[in-house]
Coordinates of C-alpha atoms in Angstrom, one line a residue:
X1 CA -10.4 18.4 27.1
X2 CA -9.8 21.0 24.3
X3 CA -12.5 20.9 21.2
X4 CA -11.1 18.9 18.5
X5 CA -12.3 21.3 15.4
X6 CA -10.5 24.1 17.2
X7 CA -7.2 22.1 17.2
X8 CA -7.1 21.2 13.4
X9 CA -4.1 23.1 12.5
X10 CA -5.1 23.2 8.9
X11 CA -8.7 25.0 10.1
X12 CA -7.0 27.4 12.3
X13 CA -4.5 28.9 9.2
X14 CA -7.7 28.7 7.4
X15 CA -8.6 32.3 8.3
X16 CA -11.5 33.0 6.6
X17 CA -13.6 30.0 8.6
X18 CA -11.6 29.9 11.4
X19 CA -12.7 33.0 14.1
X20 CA -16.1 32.3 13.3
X21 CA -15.8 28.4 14.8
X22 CA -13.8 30.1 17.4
X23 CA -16.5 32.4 18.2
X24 CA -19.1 29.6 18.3
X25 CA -17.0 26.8 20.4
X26 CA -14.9 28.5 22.8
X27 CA -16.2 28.3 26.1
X28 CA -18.4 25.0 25.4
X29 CA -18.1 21.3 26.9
X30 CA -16.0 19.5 24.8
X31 CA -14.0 16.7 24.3
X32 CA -11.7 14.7 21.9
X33 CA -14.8 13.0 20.2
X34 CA -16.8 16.8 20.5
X35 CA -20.6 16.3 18.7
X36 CA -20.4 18.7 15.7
X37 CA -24.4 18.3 14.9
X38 CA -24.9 21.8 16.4
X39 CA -22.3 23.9 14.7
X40 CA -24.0 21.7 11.0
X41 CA -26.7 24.5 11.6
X42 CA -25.0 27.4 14.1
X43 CA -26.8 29.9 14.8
X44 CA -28.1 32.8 12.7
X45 CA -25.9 35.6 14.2
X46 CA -23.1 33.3 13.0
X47 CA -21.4 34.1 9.8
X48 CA -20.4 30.6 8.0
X49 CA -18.5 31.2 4.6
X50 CA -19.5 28.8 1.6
X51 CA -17.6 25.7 1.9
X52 CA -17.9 25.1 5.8
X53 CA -20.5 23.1 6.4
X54 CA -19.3 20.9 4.3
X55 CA -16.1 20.7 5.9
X56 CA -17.9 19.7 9.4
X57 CA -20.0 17.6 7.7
X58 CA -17.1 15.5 6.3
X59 CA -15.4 15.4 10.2
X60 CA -18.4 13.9 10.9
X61 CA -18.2 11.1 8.7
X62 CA -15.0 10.3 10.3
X63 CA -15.1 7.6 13.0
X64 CA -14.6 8.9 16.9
X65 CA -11.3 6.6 17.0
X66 CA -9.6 9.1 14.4
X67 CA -11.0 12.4 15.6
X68 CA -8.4 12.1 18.4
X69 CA -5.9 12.9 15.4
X70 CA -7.1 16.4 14.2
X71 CA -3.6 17.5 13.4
X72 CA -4.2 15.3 10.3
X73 CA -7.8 16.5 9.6
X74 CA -7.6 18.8 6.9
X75 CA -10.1 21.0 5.8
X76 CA -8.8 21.3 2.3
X77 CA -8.7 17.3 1.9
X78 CA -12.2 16.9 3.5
X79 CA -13.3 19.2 0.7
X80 CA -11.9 17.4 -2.3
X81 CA -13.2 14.1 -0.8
X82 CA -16.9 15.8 -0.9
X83 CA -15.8 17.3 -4.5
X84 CA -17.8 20.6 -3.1
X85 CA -14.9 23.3 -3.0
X86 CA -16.0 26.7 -1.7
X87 CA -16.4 28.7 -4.5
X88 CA -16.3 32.2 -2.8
X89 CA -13.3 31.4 -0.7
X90 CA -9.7 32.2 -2.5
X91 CA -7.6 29.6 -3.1
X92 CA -4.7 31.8 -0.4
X93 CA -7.4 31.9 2.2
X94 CA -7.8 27.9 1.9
X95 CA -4.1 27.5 2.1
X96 CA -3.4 25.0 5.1
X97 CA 0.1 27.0 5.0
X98 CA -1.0 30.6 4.6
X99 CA 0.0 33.0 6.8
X100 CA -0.5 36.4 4.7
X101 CA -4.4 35.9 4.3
X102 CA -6.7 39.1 5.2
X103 CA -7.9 38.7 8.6
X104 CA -4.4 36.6 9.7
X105 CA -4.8 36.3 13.5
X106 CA -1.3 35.4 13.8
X107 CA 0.3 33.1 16.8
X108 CA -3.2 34.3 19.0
X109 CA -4.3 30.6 18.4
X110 CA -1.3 29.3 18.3
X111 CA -0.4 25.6 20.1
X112 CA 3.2 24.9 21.6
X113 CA 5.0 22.7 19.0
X114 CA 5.0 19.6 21.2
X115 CA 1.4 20.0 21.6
X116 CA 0.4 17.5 18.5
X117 CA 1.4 13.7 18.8
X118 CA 4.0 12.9 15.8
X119 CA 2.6 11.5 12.5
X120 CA 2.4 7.7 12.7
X121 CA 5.0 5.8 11.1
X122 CA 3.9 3.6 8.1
X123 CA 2.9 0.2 8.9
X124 CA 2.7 -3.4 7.1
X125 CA 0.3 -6.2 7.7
X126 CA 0.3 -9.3 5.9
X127 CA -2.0 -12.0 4.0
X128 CA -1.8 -15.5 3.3
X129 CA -3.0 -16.6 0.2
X130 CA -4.7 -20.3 0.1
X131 CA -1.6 -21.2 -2.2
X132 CA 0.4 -20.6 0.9
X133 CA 2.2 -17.6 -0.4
X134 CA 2.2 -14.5 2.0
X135 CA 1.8 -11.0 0.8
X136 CA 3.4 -8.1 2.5
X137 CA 1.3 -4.9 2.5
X138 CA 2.3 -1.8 3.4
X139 CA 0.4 1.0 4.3
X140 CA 0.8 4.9 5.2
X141 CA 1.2 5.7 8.8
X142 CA -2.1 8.1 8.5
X143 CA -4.9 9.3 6.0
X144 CA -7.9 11.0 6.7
X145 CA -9.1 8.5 3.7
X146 CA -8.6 5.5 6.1
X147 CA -6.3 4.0 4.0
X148 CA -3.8 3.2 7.0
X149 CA -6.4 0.5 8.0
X150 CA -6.1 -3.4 5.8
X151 CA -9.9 -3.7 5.9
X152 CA -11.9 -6.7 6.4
X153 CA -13.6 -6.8 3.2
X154 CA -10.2 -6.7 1.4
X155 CA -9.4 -9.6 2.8
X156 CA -12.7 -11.2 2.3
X157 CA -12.9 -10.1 -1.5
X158 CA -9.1 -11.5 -1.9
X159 CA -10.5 -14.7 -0.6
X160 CA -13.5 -14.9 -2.8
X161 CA -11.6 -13.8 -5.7
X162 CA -9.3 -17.3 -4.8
X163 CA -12.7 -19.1 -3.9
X164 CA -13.2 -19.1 -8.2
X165 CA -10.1 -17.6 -9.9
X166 CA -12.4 -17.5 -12.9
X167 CA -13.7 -13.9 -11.4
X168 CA -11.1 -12.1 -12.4
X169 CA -9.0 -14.8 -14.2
X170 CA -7.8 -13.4 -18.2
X171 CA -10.4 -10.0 -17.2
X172 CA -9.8 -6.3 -16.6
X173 CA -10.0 -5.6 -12.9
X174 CA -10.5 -1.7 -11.3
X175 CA -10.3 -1.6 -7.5
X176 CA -11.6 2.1 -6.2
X177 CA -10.7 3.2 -2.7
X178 CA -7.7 0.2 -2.6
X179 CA -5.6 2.0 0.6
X180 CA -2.9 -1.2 0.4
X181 CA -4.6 -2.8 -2.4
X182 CA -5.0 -7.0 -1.4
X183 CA -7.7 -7.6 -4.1
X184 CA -5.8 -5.9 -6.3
X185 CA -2.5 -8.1 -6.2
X186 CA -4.4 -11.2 -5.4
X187 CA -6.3 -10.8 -8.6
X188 CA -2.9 -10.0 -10.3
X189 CA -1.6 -13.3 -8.9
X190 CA -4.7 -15.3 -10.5
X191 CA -3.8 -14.4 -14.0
X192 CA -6.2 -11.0 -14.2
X193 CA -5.2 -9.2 -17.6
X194 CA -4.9 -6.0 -16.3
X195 CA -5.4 -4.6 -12.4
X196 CA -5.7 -0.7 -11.7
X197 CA -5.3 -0.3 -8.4
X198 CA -6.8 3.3 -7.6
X199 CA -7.4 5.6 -4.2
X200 CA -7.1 9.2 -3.4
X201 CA -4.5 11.4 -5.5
X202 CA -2.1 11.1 -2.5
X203 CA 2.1 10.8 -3.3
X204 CA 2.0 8.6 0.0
X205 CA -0.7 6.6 -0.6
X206 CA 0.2 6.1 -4.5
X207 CA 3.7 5.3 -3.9
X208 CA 2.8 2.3 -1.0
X209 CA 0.6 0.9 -3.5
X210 CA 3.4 0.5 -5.7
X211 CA 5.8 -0.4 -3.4
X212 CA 3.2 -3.8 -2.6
X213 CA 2.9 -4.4 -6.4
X214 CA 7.2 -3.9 -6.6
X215 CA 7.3 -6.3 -3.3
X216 CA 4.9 -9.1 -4.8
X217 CA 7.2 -9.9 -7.4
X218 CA 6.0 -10.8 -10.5
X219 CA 3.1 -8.3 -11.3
X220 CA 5.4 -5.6 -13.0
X221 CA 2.9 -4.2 -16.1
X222 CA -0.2 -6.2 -15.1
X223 CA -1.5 -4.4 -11.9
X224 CA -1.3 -0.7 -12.3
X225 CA -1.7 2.3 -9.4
X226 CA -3.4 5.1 -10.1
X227 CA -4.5 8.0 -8.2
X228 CA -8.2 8.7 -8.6
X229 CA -10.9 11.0 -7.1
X230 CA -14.4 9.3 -7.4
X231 CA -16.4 10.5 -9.6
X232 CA -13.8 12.4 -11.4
X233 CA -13.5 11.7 -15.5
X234 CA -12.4 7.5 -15.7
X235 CA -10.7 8.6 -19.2
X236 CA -7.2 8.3 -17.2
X237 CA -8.1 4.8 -15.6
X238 CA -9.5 3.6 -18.7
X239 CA -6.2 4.7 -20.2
X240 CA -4.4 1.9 -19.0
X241 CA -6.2 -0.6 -20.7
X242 CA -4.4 0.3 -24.1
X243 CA -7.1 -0.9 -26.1
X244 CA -8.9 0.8 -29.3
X245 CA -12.5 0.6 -29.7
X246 CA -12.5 -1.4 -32.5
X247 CA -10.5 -4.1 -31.1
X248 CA -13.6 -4.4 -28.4
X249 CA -16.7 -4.7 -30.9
X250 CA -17.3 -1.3 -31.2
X251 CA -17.7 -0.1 -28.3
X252 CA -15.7 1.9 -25.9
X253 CA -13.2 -0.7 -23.3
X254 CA -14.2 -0.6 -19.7
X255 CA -13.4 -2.8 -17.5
X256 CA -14.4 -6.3 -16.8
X257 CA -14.8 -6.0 -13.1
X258 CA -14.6 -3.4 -10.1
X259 CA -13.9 -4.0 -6.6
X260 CA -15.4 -1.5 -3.9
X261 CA -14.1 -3.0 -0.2
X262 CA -15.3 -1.2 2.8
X263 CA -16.0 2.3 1.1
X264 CA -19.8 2.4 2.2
X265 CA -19.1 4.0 5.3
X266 CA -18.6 7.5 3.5
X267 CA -22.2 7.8 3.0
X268 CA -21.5 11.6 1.5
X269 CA -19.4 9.6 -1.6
X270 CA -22.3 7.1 -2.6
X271 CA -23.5 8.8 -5.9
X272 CA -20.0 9.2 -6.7
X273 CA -19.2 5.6 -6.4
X274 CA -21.8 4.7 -8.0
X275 CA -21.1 7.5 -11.2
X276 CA -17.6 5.5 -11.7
X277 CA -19.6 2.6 -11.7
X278 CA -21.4 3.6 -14.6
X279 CA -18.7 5.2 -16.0
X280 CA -15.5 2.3 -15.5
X281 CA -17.9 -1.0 -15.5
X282 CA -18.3 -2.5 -19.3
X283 CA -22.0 -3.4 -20.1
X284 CA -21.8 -7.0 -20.6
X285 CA -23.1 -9.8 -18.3
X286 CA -20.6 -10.8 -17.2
X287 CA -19.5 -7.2 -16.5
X288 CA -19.7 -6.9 -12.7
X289 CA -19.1 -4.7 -9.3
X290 CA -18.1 -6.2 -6.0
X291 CA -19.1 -4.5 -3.2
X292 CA -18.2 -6.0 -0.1
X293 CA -18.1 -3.8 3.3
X294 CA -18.6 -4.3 7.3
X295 CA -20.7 -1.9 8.7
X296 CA -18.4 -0.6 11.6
X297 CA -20.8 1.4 13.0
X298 CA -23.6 -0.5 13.4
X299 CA -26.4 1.5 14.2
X300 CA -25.9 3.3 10.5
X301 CA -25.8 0.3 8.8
X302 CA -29.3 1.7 7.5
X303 CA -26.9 4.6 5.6
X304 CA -24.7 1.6 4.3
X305 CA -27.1 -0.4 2.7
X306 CA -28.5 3.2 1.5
X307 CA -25.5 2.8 -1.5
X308 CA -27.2 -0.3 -3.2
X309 CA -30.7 2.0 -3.1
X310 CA -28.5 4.5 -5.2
X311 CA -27.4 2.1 -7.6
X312 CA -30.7 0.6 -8.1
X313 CA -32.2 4.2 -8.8
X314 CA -29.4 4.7 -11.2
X315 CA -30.7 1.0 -13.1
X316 CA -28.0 -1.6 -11.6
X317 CA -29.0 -4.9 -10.6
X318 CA -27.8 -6.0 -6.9
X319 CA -27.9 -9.3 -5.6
X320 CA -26.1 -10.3 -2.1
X321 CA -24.1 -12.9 -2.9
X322 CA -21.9 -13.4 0.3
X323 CA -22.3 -13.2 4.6
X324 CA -19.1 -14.3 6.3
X325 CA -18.5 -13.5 10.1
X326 CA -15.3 -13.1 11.4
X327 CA -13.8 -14.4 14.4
X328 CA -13.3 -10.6 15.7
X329 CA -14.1 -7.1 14.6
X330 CA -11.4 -4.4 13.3
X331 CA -11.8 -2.4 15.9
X332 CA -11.8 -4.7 19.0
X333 CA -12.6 -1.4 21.6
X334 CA -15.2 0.6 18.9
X335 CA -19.1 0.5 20.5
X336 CA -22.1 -1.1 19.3
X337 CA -22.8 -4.8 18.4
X338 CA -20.0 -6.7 18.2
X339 CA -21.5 -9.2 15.9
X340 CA -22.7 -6.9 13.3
X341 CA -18.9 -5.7 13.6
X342 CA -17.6 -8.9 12.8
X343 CA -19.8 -9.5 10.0
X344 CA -18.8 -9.0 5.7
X345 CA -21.3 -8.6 3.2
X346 CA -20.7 -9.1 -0.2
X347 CA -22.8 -7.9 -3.0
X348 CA -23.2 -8.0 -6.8
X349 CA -23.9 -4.5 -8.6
X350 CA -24.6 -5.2 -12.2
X351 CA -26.5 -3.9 -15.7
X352 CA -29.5 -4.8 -16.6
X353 CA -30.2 -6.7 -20.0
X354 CA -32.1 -3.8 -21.6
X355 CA -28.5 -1.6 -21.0
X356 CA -26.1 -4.1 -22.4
X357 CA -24.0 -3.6 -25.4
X358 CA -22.3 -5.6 -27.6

């Protein structure tokens, strides 16, 4: 088998990092799932430019089942996921399309054009709401963000959310990281004042979310997509709201309520999740974070749980308030325990009565 790093298409135009992974891999064991640990510190004689470390440590974040796809890998979107770009490397060198960079190595690496498997076709699942009412959800047919999944703890928050309408009932509801967004329209559907429906800046990704908010019927102006880096300034989120600050008791609108389903897995994004916290979540009591999540790899379900350390550091609250096991895990074939697999936690994340306002 060939060494997935080496057949990211979008790493080999990259010409500035590419010859020195070359140098370093060619000629190794390898296989589709390949162990990048090594090449996180390569050897001294190795030239790494700034930027590429992060780059492999952001494929290795990414589950074995989707490193078989490294056509879609790309090293640019890895970076803006990690918000760390490489400041020394020009913007034509980072090009997943450029051709003309200094050191171009031309068609020397170059794959036959049937060598890649086809991007995947969008997809639809669909849920039924206790009411009896079935949503249709469509999703992209790939994203490195793992939004082509409908994750258990979506559908577990959408259930909770029914469990007591009153969570999200008349409130303002941010979802980050929504792929199809389920909480979203569900919370929409149970008289929520205003839903923004956020994940990564992608037109795909964007445009299926509002496809499933066109589809559901009757949510036109209450549940909003937005594309949305985490981390990144809420001022454009916020923005949907329409609300002046004097019509809120004088302090700035935020939102009532945020959803967070099955995002702790990208352990790298934790303080960034938790900086939109801050940032989105109105300090009220009854202002509140859901964080629900599976830990689909079981044995780091230590680097899961590490998020709620984060937000305690940063003065949150958390309390679990949910455990629900499912009659099967996402990933039926994925190793490790199947139980802890099958298994949602939910969690509150809230302020503290000393940070309050209003």
């Amino acid at each position: 088998m060939r060494c997935s790093l080496l057949q990211c298409t979008a790493l080999k135009r990259n010409h500035a990092l590419y010859p020195q992974l070359h140098s370093y891999c060619r000629g190794k064991p390898t296989c589709k799932n390949c162990d990048t640990t090594s090449l996180i510190t390569p050897h001294p004689s190795i030239h790494t430019p700034p930027g590429f470390s992060h780059f492999l440590e952001a494929y290795q974040e990414i589950p074995n089942r989707e490193r078989e796809r490294p056509l879609f890998l790309s090293f640019h979107t890895s970076l803006s996921l990690s918000q760390q770009p490489p400041h020394n490397v020009s913007a034509t060198a980072m090009s997943p399309v450029s051709d003309v960079a200094d050191g171009d190595t031309g068609d020397l690496f170059a794959d036959p054009e049937d060598y890649y498997p086809p991007t995947p076709p969008p997809t639809f699942q669909t849920h039924t709401l206790s009411s009896g009412r079935v949503l249709t959800l469509h999703l992209v047919g790939y994203s490195p963000t793992e939004a082509h999944h409908l994750w258990n703890g979506s559908r577990v928050v959408s259930n909770y959310f029914e469990a007591d309408p009153t969570r999200v009932k008349g409130r303002t509801v941010l979802e980050l990281g929504a792929g199809a967004g389920l909480p979203s329209l569900t919370a929409g559907i149970l008289g929520a004042k205003k839903v923004v429906v956020s994940d990564f800046p992608d037109v795909d990704i964007v445009q299926t979310m509002q496809k499933n908010v066109d589809e559901a019927g009757d949510l036109e102006g209450i549940v909003v997509p937005k594309g949305y880096v985490w981390g990144a300034d809420v001022k454009p989120l916020l923005e949907a709201l329409h609300e002046p600050a004097a019509a809120t008791g004088g302090y700035e609108k935020k939102f009532d309520v945020l959803v967070l389903a099955d995002l702790l897995f990208r352990h790298s994004e934790h303080g960034k999740l938790v900086d939109t916290i801050r940032d989105a979540l109105v300090r009220r009591r009854d202002g509140v974070a859901y964080v629900f999540f599976t830990s689909y790899r079981p044995w780091l379900r230590h680097k899961d749980l590490a998020f709620f350390d984060v937000a305690r550091e940063r003065g949150f609250l958390v309390e679990q308030v949910l455990e629900e096991k499912l009659e099967k895990p996402l990933f039926e074939d994925d190793p490790g325990d199947v139980e802890v697999q099958k298994t949602v936690s939910g969690f509150e994340v809230r302020w503290p009565e000393e940070l309050l306002e209003g």
